[in-house]
PDB file of C-alpha atoms in Angstrom:
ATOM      1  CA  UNK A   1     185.339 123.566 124.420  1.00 62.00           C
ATOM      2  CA  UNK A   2     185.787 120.329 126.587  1.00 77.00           C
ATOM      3  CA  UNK A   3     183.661 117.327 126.189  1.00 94.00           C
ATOM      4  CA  UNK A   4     182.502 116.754 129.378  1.00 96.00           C
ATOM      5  CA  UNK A   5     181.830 119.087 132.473  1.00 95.00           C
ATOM      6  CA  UNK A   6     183.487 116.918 134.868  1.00 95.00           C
ATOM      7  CA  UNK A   7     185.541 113.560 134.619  1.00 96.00           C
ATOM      8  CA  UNK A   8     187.044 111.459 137.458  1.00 95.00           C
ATOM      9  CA  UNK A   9     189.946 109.095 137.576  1.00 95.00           C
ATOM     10  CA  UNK A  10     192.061 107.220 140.718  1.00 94.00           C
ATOM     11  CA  UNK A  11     195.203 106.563 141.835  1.00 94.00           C
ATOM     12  CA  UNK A  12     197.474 105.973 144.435  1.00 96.00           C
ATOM     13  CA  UNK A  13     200.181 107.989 142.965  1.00 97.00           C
ATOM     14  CA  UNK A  14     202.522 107.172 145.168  1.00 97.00           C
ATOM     15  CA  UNK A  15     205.896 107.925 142.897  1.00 97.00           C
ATOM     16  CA  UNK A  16     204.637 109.750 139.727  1.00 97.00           C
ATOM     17  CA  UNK A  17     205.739 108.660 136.839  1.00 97.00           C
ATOM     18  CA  UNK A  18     204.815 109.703 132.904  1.00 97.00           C
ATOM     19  CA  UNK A  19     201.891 106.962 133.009  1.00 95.00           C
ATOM     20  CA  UNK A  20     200.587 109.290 135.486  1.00 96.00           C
ATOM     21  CA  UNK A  21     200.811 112.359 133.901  1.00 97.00           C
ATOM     22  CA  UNK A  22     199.520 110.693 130.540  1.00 96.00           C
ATOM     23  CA  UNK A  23     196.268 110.035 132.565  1.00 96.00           C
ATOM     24  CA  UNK A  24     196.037 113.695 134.051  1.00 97.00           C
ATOM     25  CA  UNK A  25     196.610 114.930 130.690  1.00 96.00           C
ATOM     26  CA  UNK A  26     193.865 112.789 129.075  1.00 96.00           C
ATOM     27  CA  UNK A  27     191.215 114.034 132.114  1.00 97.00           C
ATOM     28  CA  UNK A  28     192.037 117.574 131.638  1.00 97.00           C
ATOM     29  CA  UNK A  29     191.731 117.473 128.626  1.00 96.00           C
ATOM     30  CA  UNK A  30     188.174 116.488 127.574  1.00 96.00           C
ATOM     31  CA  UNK A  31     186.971 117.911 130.949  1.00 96.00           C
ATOM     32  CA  UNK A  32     186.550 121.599 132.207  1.00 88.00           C
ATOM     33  CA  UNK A  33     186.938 119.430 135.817  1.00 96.00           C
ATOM     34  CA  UNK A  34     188.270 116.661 137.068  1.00 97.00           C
ATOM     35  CA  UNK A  35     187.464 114.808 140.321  1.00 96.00           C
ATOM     36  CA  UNK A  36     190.808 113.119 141.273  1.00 96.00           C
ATOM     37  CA  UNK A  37     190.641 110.050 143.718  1.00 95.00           C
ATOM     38  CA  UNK A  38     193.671 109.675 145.864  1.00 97.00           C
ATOM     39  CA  UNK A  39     193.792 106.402 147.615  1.00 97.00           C
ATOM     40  CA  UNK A  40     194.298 106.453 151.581  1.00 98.00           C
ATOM     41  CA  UNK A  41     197.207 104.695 152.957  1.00 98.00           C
ATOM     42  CA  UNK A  42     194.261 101.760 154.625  1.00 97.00           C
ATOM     43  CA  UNK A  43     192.854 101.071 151.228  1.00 96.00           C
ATOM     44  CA  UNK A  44     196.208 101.318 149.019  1.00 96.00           C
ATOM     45  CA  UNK A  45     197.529  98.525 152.029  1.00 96.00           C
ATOM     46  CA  UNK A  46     194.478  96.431 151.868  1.00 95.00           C
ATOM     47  CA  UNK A  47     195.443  96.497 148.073  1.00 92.00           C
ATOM     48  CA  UNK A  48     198.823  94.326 148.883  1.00 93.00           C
ATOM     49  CA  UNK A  49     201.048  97.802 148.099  1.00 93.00           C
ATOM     50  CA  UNK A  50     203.708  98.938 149.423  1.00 94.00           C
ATOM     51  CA  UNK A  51     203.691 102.636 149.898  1.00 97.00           C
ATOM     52  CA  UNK A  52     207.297 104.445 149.634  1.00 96.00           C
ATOM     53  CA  UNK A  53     204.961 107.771 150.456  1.00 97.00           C
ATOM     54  CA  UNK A  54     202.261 108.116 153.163  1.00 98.00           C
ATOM     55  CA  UNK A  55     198.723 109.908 152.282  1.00 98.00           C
ATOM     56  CA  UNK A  56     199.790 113.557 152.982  1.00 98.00           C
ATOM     57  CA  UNK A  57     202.751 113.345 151.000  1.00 98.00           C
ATOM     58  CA  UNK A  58     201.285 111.979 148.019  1.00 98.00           C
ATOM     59  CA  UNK A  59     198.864 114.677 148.484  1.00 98.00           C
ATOM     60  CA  UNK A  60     201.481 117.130 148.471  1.00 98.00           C
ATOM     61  CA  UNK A  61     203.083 115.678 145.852  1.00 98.00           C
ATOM     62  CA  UNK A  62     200.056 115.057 143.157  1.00 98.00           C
ATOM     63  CA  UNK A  63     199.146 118.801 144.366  1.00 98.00           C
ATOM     64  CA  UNK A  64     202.230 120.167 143.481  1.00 97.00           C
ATOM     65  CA  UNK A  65     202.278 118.134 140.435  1.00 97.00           C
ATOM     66  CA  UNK A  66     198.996 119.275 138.949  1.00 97.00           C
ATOM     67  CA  UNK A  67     199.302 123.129 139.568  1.00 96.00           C
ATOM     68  CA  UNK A  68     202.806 122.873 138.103  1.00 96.00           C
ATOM     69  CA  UNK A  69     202.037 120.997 134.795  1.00 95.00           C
ATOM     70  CA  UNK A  70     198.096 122.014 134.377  1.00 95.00           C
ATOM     71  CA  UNK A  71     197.680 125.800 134.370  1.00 90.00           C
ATOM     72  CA  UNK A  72     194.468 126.897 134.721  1.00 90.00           C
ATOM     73  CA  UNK A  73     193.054 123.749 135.409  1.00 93.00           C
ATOM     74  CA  UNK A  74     189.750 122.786 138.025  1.00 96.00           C
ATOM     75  CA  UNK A  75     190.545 119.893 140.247  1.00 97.00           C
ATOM     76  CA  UNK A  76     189.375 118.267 143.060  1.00 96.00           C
ATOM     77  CA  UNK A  77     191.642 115.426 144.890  1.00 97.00           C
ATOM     78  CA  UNK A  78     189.213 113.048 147.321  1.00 95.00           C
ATOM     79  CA  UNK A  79     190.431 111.034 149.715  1.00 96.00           C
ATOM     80  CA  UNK A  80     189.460 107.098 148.507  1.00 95.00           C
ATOM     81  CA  UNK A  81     188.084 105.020 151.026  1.00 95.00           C
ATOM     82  CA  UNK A  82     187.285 102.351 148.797  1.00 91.00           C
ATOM     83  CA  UNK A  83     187.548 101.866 144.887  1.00 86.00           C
ATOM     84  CA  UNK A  84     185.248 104.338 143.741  1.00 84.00           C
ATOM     85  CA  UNK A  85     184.721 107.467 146.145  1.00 85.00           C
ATOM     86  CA  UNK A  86     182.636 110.221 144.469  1.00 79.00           C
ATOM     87  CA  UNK A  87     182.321 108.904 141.267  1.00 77.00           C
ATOM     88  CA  UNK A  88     179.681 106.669 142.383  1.00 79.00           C
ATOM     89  CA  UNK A  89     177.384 109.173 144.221  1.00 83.00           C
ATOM     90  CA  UNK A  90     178.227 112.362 142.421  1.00 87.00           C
ATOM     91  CA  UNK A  91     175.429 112.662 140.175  1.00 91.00           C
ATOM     92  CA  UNK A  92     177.330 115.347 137.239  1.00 93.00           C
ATOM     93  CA  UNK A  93     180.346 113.090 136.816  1.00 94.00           C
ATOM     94  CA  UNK A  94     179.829 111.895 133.439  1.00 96.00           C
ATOM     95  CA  UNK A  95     183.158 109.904 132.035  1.00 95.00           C
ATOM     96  CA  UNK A  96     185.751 107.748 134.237  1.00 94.00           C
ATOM     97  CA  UNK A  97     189.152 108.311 133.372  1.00 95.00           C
ATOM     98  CA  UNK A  98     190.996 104.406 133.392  1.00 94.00           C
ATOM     99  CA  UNK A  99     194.318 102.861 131.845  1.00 92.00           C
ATOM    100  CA  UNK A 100     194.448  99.479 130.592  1.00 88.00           C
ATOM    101  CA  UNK A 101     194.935  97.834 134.029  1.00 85.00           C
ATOM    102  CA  UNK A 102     191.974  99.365 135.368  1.00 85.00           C
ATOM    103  CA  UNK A 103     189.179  99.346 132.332  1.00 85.00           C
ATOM    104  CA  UNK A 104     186.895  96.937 134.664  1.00 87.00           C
ATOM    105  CA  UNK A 105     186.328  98.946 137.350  1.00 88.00           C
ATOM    106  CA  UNK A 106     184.098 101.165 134.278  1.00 90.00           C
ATOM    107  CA  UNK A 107     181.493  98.578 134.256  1.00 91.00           C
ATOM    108  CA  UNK A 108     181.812  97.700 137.989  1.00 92.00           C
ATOM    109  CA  UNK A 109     181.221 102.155 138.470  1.00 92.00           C
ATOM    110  CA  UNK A 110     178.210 101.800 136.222  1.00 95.00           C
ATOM    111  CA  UNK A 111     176.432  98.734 138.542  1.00 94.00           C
ATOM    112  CA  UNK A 112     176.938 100.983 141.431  1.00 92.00           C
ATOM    113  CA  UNK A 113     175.745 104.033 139.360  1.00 93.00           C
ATOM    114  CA  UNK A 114     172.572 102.080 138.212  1.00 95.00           C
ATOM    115  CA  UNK A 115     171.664 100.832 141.699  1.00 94.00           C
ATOM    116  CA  UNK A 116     171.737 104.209 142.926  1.00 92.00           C
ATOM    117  CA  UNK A 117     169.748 105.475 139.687  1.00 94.00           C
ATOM    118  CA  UNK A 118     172.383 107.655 138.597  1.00 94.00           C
ATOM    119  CA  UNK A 119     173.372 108.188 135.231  1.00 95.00           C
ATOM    120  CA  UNK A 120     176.129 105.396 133.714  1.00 95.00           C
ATOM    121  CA  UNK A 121     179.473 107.290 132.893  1.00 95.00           C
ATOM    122  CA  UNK A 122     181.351 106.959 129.918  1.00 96.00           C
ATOM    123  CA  UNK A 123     184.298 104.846 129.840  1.00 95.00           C
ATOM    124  CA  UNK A 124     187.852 106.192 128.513  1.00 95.00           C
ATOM    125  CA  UNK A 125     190.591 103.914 128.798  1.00 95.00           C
ATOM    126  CA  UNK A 126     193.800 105.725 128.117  1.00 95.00           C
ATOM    127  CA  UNK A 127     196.836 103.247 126.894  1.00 94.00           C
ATOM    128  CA  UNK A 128     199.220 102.449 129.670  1.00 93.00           C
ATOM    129  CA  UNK A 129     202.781 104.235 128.947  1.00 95.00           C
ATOM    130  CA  UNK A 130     205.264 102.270 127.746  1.00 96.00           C
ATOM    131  CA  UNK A 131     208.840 102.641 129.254  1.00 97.00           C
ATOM    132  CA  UNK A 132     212.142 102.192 127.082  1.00 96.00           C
ATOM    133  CA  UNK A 133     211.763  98.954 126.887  1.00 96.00           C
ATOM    134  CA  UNK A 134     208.537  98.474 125.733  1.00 96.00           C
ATOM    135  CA  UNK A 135     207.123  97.186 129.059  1.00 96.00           C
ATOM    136  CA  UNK A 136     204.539  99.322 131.000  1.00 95.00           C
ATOM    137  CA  UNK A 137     205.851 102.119 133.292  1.00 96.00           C
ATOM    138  CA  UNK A 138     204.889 101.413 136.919  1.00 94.00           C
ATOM    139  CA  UNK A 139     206.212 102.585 140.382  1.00 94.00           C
ATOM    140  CA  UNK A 140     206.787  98.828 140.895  1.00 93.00           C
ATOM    141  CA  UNK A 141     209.370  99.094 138.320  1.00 95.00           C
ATOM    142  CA  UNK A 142     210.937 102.447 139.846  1.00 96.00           C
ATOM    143  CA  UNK A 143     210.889 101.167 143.052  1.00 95.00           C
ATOM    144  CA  UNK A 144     212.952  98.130 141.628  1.00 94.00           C
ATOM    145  CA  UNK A 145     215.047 100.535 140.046  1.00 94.00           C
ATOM    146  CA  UNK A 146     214.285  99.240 136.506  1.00 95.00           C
ATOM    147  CA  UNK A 147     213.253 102.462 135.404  1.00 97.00           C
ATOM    148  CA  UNK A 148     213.208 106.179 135.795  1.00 97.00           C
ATOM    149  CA  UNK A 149     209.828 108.111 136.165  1.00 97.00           C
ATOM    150  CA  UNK A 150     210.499 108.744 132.389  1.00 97.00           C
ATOM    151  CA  UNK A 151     210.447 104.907 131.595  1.00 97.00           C
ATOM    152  CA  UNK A 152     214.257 105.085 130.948  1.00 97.00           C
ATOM    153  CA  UNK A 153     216.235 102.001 131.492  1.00 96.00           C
ATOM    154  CA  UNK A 154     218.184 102.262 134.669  1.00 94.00           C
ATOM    155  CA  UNK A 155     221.654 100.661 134.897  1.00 78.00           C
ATOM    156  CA  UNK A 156     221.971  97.450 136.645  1.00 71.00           C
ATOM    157  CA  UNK A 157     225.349  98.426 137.190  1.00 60.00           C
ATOM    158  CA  UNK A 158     224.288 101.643 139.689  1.00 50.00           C
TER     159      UNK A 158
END
């Protein structure tokens, strides 16, 4: 029996790595649902990144991703306009799914949630992955070719 009803969580996921799927696996796991926030190609730019992937293909890809690695799983991917998308308004969300980096944005969800007199969400911060080296796995780092989407050490001599 899962904790909660229905969790939600963001991303850009442009490349997806294991930090990623350590998130996913941390949402569908305490929740029969989760609400997954994709970020659109405006907001991840207004962000200062750098996609490799436009909106429809990380779509495809997260998709893909999701019915391949979490059978019998309820999901819902929403298109993110803006830091928070559904979790703000949708009154039955009741925990936010956040690594490390992104543990603010909790409190930040829960100002929103009170103005609106919604119910504050519980806040589960999952660690950030660490790749071979010890150092967090990001798609920064894969794009640099640092890393793998495993967090394997990439030669510098490739």
């Amino acid at each position: 029996m899962a904790k909660f009803s229905l969790v939600a969580m963001g991303g850009t996921f442009d490349i997806i790595h294991k930090g990623h799927l350590t998130l996913l696996s941390n949402a569908f796991t305490i929740s029969d649902k989760v609400i997954i926030g994709l970020t659109s190609d405006e907001l991840a730019k207004k962000k200062g990144k750098n996609l490799v992937n436009k909106y429809t293909q990380r779509l495809e890809n997260l998709t893909s991703v999701l019915t391949k690695n979490f059978l019998n799983t309820s999901f819902q991917i929403s298109k993110l306009e803006n830091d928070f998308g559904p979790a703000v308004l949708e009154k039955e969300v009741q925990a936010l799914i956040v690594s490390d980096e992104t543990s603010n944005q909790g409190n930040i969800l829960n100002k929103l949630r009170s103005e609106k007199n919604l119910p504050h969400v519980q806040i589960i911060t999952v660690p950030m992955s660490l790749a071979e080296d010890g150092t967090r796995i990001s798609t920064t780092r894969i794009k640099n070719s640092e890393i793998d989407v495993d967090g394997n050490l990439l030669s510098i001599d490739k």
